[in-house]
Short mmCIF file of C-alpha atoms in Angstrom, two decimals:
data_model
loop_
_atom_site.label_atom_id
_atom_site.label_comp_id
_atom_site.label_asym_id
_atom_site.label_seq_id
_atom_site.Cartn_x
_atom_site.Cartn_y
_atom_site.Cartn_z
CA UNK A 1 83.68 -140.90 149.76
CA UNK A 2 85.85 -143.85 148.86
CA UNK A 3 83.98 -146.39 150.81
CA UNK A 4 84.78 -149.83 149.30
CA UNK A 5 84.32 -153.79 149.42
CA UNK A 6 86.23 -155.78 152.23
CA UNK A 7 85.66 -158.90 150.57
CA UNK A 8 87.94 -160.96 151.51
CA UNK A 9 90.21 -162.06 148.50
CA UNK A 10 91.12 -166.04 147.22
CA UNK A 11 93.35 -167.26 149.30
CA UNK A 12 97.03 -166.69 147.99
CA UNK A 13 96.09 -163.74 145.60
CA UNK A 14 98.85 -161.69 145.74
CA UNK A 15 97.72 -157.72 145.67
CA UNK A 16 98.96 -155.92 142.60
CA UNK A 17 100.59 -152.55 143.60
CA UNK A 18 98.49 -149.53 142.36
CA UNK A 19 100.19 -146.95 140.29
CA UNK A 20 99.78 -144.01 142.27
CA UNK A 21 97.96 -140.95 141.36
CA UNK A 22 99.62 -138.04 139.91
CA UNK A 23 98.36 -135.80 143.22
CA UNK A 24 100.70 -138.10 145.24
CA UNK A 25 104.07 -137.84 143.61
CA UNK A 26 106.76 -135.91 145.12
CA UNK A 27 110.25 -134.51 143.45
CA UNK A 28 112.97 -136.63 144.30
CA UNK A 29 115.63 -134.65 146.86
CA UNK A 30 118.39 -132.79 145.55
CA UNK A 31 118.84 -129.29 147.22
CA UNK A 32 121.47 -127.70 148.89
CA UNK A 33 119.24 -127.77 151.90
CA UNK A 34 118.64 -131.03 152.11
CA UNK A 35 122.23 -132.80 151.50
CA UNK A 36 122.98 -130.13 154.63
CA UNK A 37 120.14 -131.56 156.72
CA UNK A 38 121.40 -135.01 155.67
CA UNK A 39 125.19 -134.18 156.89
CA UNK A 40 124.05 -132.71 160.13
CA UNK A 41 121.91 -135.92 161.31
CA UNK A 42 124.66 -138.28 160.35
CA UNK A 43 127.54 -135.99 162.29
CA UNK A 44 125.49 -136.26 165.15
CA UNK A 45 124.46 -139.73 164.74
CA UNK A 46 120.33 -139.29 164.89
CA UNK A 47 117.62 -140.87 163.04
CA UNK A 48 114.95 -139.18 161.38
CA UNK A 49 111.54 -140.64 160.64
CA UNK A 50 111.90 -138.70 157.47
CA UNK A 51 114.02 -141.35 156.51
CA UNK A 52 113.35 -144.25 158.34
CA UNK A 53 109.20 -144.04 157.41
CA UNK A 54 110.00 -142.75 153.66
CA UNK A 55 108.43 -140.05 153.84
CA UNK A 56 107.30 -138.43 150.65
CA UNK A 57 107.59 -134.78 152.26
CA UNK A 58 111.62 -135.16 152.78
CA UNK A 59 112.85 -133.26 150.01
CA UNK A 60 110.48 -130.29 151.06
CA UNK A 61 110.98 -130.27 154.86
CA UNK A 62 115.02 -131.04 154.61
CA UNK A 63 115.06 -127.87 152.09
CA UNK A 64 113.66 -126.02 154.68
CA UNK A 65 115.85 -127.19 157.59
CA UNK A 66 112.99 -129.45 159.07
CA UNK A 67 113.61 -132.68 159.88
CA UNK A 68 111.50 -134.99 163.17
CA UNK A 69 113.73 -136.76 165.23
CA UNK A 70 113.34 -140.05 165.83
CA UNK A 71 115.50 -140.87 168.75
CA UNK A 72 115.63 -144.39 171.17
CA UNK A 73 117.51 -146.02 168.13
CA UNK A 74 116.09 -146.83 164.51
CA UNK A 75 115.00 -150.13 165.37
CA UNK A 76 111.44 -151.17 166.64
CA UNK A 77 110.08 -153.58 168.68
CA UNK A 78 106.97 -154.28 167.42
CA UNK A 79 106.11 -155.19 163.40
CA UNK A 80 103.52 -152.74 162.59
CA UNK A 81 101.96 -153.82 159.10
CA UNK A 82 102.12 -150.29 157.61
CA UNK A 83 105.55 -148.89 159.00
CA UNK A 84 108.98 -148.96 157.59
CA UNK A 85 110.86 -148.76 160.61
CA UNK A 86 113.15 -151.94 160.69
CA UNK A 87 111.71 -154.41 163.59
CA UNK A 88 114.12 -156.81 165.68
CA UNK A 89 116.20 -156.35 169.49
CA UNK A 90 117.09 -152.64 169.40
CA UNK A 91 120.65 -151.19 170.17
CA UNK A 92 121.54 -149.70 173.99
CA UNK A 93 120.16 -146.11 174.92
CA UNK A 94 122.42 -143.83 173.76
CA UNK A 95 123.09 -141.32 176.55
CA UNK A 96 124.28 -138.45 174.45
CA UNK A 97 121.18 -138.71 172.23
CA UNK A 98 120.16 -135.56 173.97
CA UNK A 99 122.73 -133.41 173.92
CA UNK A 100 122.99 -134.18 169.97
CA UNK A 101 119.02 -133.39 169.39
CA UNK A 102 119.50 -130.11 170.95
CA UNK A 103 122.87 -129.31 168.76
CA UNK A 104 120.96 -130.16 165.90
CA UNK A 105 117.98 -127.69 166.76
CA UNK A 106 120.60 -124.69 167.86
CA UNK A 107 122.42 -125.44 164.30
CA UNK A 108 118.77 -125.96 162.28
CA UNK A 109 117.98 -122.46 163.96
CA UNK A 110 114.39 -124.41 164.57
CA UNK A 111 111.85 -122.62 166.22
CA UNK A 112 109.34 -125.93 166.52
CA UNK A 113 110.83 -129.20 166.70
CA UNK A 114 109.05 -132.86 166.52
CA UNK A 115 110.55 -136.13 168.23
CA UNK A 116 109.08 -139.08 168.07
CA UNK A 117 110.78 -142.69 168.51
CA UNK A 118 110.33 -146.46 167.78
CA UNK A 119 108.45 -148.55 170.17
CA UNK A 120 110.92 -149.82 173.04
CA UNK A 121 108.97 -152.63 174.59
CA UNK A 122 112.05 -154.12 176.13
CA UNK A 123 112.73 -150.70 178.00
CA UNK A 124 111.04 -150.50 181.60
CA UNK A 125 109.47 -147.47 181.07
CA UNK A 126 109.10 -147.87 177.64
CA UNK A 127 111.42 -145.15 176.53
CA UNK A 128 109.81 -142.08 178.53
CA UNK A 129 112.76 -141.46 180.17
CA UNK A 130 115.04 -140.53 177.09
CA UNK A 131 111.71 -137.96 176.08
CA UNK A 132 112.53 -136.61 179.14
CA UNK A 133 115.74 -135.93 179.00
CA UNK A 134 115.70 -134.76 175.59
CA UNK A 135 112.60 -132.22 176.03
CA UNK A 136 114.82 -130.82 179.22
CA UNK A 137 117.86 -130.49 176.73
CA UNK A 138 115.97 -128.72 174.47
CA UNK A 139 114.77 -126.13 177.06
CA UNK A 140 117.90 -125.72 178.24
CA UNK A 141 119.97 -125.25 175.28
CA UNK A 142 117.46 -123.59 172.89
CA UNK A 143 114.85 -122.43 174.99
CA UNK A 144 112.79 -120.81 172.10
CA UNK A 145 112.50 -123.65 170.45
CA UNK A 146 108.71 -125.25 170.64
CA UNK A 147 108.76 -128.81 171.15
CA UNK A 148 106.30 -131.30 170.13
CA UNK A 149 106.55 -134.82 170.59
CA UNK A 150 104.86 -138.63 169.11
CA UNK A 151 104.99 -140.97 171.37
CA UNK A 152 104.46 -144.82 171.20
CA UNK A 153 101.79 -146.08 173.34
CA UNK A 154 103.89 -147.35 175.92
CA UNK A 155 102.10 -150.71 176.84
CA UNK A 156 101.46 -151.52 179.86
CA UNK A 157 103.37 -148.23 181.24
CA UNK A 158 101.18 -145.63 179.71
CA UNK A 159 100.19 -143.84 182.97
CA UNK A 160 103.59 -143.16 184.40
CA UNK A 161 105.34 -142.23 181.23
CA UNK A 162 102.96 -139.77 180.20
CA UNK A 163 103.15 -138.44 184.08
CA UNK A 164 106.87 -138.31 183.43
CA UNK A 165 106.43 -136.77 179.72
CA UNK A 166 104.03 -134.23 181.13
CA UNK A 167 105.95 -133.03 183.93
CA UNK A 168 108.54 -132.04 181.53
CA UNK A 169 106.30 -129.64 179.26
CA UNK A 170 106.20 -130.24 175.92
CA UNK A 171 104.00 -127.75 174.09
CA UNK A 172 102.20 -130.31 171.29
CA UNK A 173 101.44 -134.02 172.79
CA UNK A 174 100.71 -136.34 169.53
CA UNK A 175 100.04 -139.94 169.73
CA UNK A 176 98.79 -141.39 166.30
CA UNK A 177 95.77 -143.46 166.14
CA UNK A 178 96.54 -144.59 162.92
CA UNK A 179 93.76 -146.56 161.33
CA UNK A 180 89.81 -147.65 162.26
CA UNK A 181 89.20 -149.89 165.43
CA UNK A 182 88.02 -152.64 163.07
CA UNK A 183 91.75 -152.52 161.50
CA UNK A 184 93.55 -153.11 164.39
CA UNK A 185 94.09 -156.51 164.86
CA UNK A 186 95.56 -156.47 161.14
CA UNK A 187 96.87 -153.01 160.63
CA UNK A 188 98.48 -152.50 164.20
CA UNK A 189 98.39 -155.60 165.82
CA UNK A 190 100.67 -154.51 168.81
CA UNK A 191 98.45 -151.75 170.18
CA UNK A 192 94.75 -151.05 170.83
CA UNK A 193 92.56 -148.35 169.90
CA UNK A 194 91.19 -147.57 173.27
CA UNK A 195 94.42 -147.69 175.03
CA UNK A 196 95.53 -145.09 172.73
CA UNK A 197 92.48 -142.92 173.72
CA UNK A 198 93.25 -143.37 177.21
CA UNK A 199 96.50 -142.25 176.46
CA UNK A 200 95.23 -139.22 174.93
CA UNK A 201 92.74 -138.52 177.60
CA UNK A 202 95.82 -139.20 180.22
CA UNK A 203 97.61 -136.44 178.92
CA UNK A 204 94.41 -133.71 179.14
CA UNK A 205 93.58 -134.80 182.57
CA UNK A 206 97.27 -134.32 183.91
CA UNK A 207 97.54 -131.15 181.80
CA UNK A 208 95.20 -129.69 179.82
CA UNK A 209 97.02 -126.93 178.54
CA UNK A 210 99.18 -129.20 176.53
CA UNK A 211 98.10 -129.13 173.15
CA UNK A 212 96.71 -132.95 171.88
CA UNK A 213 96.81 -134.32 168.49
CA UNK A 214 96.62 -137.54 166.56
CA UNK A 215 96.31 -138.98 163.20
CA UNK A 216 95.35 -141.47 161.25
CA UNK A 217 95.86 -143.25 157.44
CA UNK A 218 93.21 -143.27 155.01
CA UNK A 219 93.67 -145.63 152.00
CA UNK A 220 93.68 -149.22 153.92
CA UNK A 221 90.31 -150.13 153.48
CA UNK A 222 88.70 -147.64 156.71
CA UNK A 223 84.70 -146.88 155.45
CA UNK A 224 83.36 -143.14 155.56
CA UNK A 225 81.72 -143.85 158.55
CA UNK A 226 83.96 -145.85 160.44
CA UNK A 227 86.68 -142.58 160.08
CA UNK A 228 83.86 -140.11 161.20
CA UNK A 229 83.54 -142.30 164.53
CA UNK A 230 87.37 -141.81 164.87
CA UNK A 231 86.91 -137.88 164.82
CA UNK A 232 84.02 -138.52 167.73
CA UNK A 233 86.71 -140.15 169.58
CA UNK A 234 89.15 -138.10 169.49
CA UNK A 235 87.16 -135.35 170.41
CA UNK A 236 85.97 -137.27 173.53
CA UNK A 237 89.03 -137.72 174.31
CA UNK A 238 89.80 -133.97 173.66
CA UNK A 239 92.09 -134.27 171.06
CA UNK A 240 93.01 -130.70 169.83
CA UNK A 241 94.35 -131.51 166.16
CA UNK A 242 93.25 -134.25 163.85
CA UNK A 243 95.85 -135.19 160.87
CA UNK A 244 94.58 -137.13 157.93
CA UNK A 245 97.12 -138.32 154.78
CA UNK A 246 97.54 -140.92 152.78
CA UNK A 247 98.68 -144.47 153.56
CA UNK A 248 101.34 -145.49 151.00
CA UNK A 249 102.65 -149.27 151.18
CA UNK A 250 106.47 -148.63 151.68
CA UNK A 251 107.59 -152.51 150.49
CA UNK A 252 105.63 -155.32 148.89
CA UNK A 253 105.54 -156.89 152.46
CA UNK A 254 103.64 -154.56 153.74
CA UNK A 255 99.53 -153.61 154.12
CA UNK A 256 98.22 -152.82 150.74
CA UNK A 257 96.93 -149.93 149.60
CA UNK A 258 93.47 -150.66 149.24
CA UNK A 259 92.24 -147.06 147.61
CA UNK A 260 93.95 -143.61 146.50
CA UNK A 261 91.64 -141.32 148.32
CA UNK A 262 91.29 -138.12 146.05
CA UNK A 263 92.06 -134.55 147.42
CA UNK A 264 88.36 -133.61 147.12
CA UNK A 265 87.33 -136.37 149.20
CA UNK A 266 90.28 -135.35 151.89
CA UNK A 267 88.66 -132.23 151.71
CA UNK A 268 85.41 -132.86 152.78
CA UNK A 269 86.68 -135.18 155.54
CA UNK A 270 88.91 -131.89 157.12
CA UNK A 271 85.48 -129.87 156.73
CA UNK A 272 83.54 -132.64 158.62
CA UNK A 273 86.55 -132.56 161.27
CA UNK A 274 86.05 -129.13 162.00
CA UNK A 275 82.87 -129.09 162.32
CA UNK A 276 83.50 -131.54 165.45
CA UNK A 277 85.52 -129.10 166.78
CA UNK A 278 89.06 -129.66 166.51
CA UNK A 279 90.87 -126.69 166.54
CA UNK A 280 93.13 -127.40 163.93
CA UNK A 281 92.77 -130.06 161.15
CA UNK A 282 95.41 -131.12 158.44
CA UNK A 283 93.89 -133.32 155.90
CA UNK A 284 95.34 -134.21 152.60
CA UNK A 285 96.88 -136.98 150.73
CA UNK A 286 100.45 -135.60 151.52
CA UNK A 287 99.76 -134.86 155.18
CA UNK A 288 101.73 -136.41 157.88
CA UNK A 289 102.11 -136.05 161.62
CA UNK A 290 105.01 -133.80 161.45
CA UNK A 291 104.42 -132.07 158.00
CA UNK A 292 104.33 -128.41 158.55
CA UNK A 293 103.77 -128.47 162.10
CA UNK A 294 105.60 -125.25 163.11
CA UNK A 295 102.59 -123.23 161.29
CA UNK A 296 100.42 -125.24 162.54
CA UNK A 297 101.03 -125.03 166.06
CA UNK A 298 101.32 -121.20 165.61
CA UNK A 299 98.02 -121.51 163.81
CA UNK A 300 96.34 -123.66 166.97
CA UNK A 301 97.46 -121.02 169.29
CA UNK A 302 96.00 -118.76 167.63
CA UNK A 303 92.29 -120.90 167.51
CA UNK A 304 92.59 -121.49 171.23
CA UNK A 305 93.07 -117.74 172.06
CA UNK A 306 89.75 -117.15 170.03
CA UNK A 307 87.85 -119.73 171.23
CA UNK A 308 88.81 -118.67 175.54
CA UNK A 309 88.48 -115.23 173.98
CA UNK A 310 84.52 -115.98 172.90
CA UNK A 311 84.20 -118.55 175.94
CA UNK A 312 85.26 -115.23 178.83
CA UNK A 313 82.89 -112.72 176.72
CA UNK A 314 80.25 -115.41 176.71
CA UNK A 315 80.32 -115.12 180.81
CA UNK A 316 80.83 -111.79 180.83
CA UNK A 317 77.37 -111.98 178.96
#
């Protein structure tokens, strides 16, 4: 199950880049969908994570008219090993930001949208305002439209921001866990694992019908183990969907990729994860947070109605 050696290596070895696997290489973009996608987010000046994280799904979702917001600006405040997203002092708020998400979902026709952002450390509530305002745009220009939002952690502001957040009503709550505990101080040395747990657990306690989910990389050097006591988190913390993909190391600069974990092995990992509990679980080397999440939040509905379905007849009983 792709456990491996964390040896550490001599002292300025540089890490060859692995070839990847032909199960993790994508067309390169070219439809009529996706040039029309393109035009649309640079009309109404928004960022996508799509491009800003190089995704490998882009050519698929933009085809298809989905594309995840990333809005608060397109640069970060924090220099996570494994993320794309440029770091450095980001711009001013832009106040029409929501106004131009919900265009862009009324145009799209979009029945589930995903925002996420960069981390604004510099804002004073760490960005939850703009969520805010754009959730409440959403609802009030496309009002169909499901809305599920990533979130940063929001250091050292979590519990009012996700008040805030909450209040507003977005159906799907994700906040990515990312990698191991172990990896942390290496991998994602601006957060910490149990803060984002208590984030997760914040969001249950002020809502619990909120849908939770959260993901995390495989490929950086996480043992078999060590990812099975992530699920057991998460499902403390009462995380509703677990996603699972592959890390891929967008620049030499970045974390290597320490193993191509094979589909089969994914596999058995999403069987494991349901057998936890979650009720829904994405878990392949393509997977992403927002990768087909419009079926899978209609999917999740769908589990939850069965499982308060079973729960009332069990009472009844």
């Amino acid at each position: 199950m792709n456990d491996i050696s964390n040896a550490p290596k001599p002292e300025g070895e540089r890490p060859i880049r692995q070839r990847k696997p032909d199960w993790i290489r994508v067309k390169a973009p070219v439809s009529k969908g996706y040039h029309e996608t393109r035009k649309l987010m640079r009309d109404l000046k928004l960022n996508t994570v799509c491009e800003e994280a190089a995704c490998p799904n882009i050519g698929e979702c933009w085809d298809k008219k989905h594309a995840t917001v990333m809005i608060l600006g397109d640069v970060c405040t924090r220099a996570c090993a494994f993320c794309n997203v440029k770091t450095g002092m980001p711009r001013i708020v832009d106040p029409m930001e929501p106004e131009n998400v919900a265009i862009a979902a009324g145009q799209m026709g979009l029945q589930h949208i995903v925002i996420t952002s960069v981390d604004r450390d510099d804002l004073p509530d760490g960005g939850a305002g703009q969520f805010v305002k754009v959730i409440k745009a959403l609802r009030r220009e496309t009002p169909d439209t499901t809305i599920e939002i990533l979130t940063p952690d929001f250091r050292g502001k979590m519990r009012p921001a996700v008040e805030a957040i909450c209040e507003a009503g977005p159906d799907v709550y994700n906040h990515n866990l990312e990698t191991v505990p172990r990896l942390y101080p290496t991998i994602r040395p601006g957060a910490r694992y149990y803060a984002s747990l208590r984030l997760l657990e914040e969001v249950k306690s002020h809502d619990p019908m909120i849908f939770t989910k959260s993901g995390i990389m495989l490929g950086l050097g996480e043992q078999r183990l060590e990812v099975h006591q992530v699920m057991d988190d998460m499902r403390c913390a009462d995380v509703d969907f677990m996603t699972m993909g592959q890390y891929l190391q967008p620049t030499p600069k970045h974390a290597h990729v320490e193993d191509f974990v094979t589909p089969k092995a994914f596999a058995a990992y999403g069987s494991i994860a349901r057998a936890k509990g979650f009720l829904q679980v994405a878990s392949s080397p393509l997977t992403r947070s927002s990768y087909h999440a419009g079926d899978d939040f209609a999917e999740m509905k769908v589990a939850r109605e069965a499982k308060l379905g079973k729960a009332r007849q069990t009472e009844k009983a």
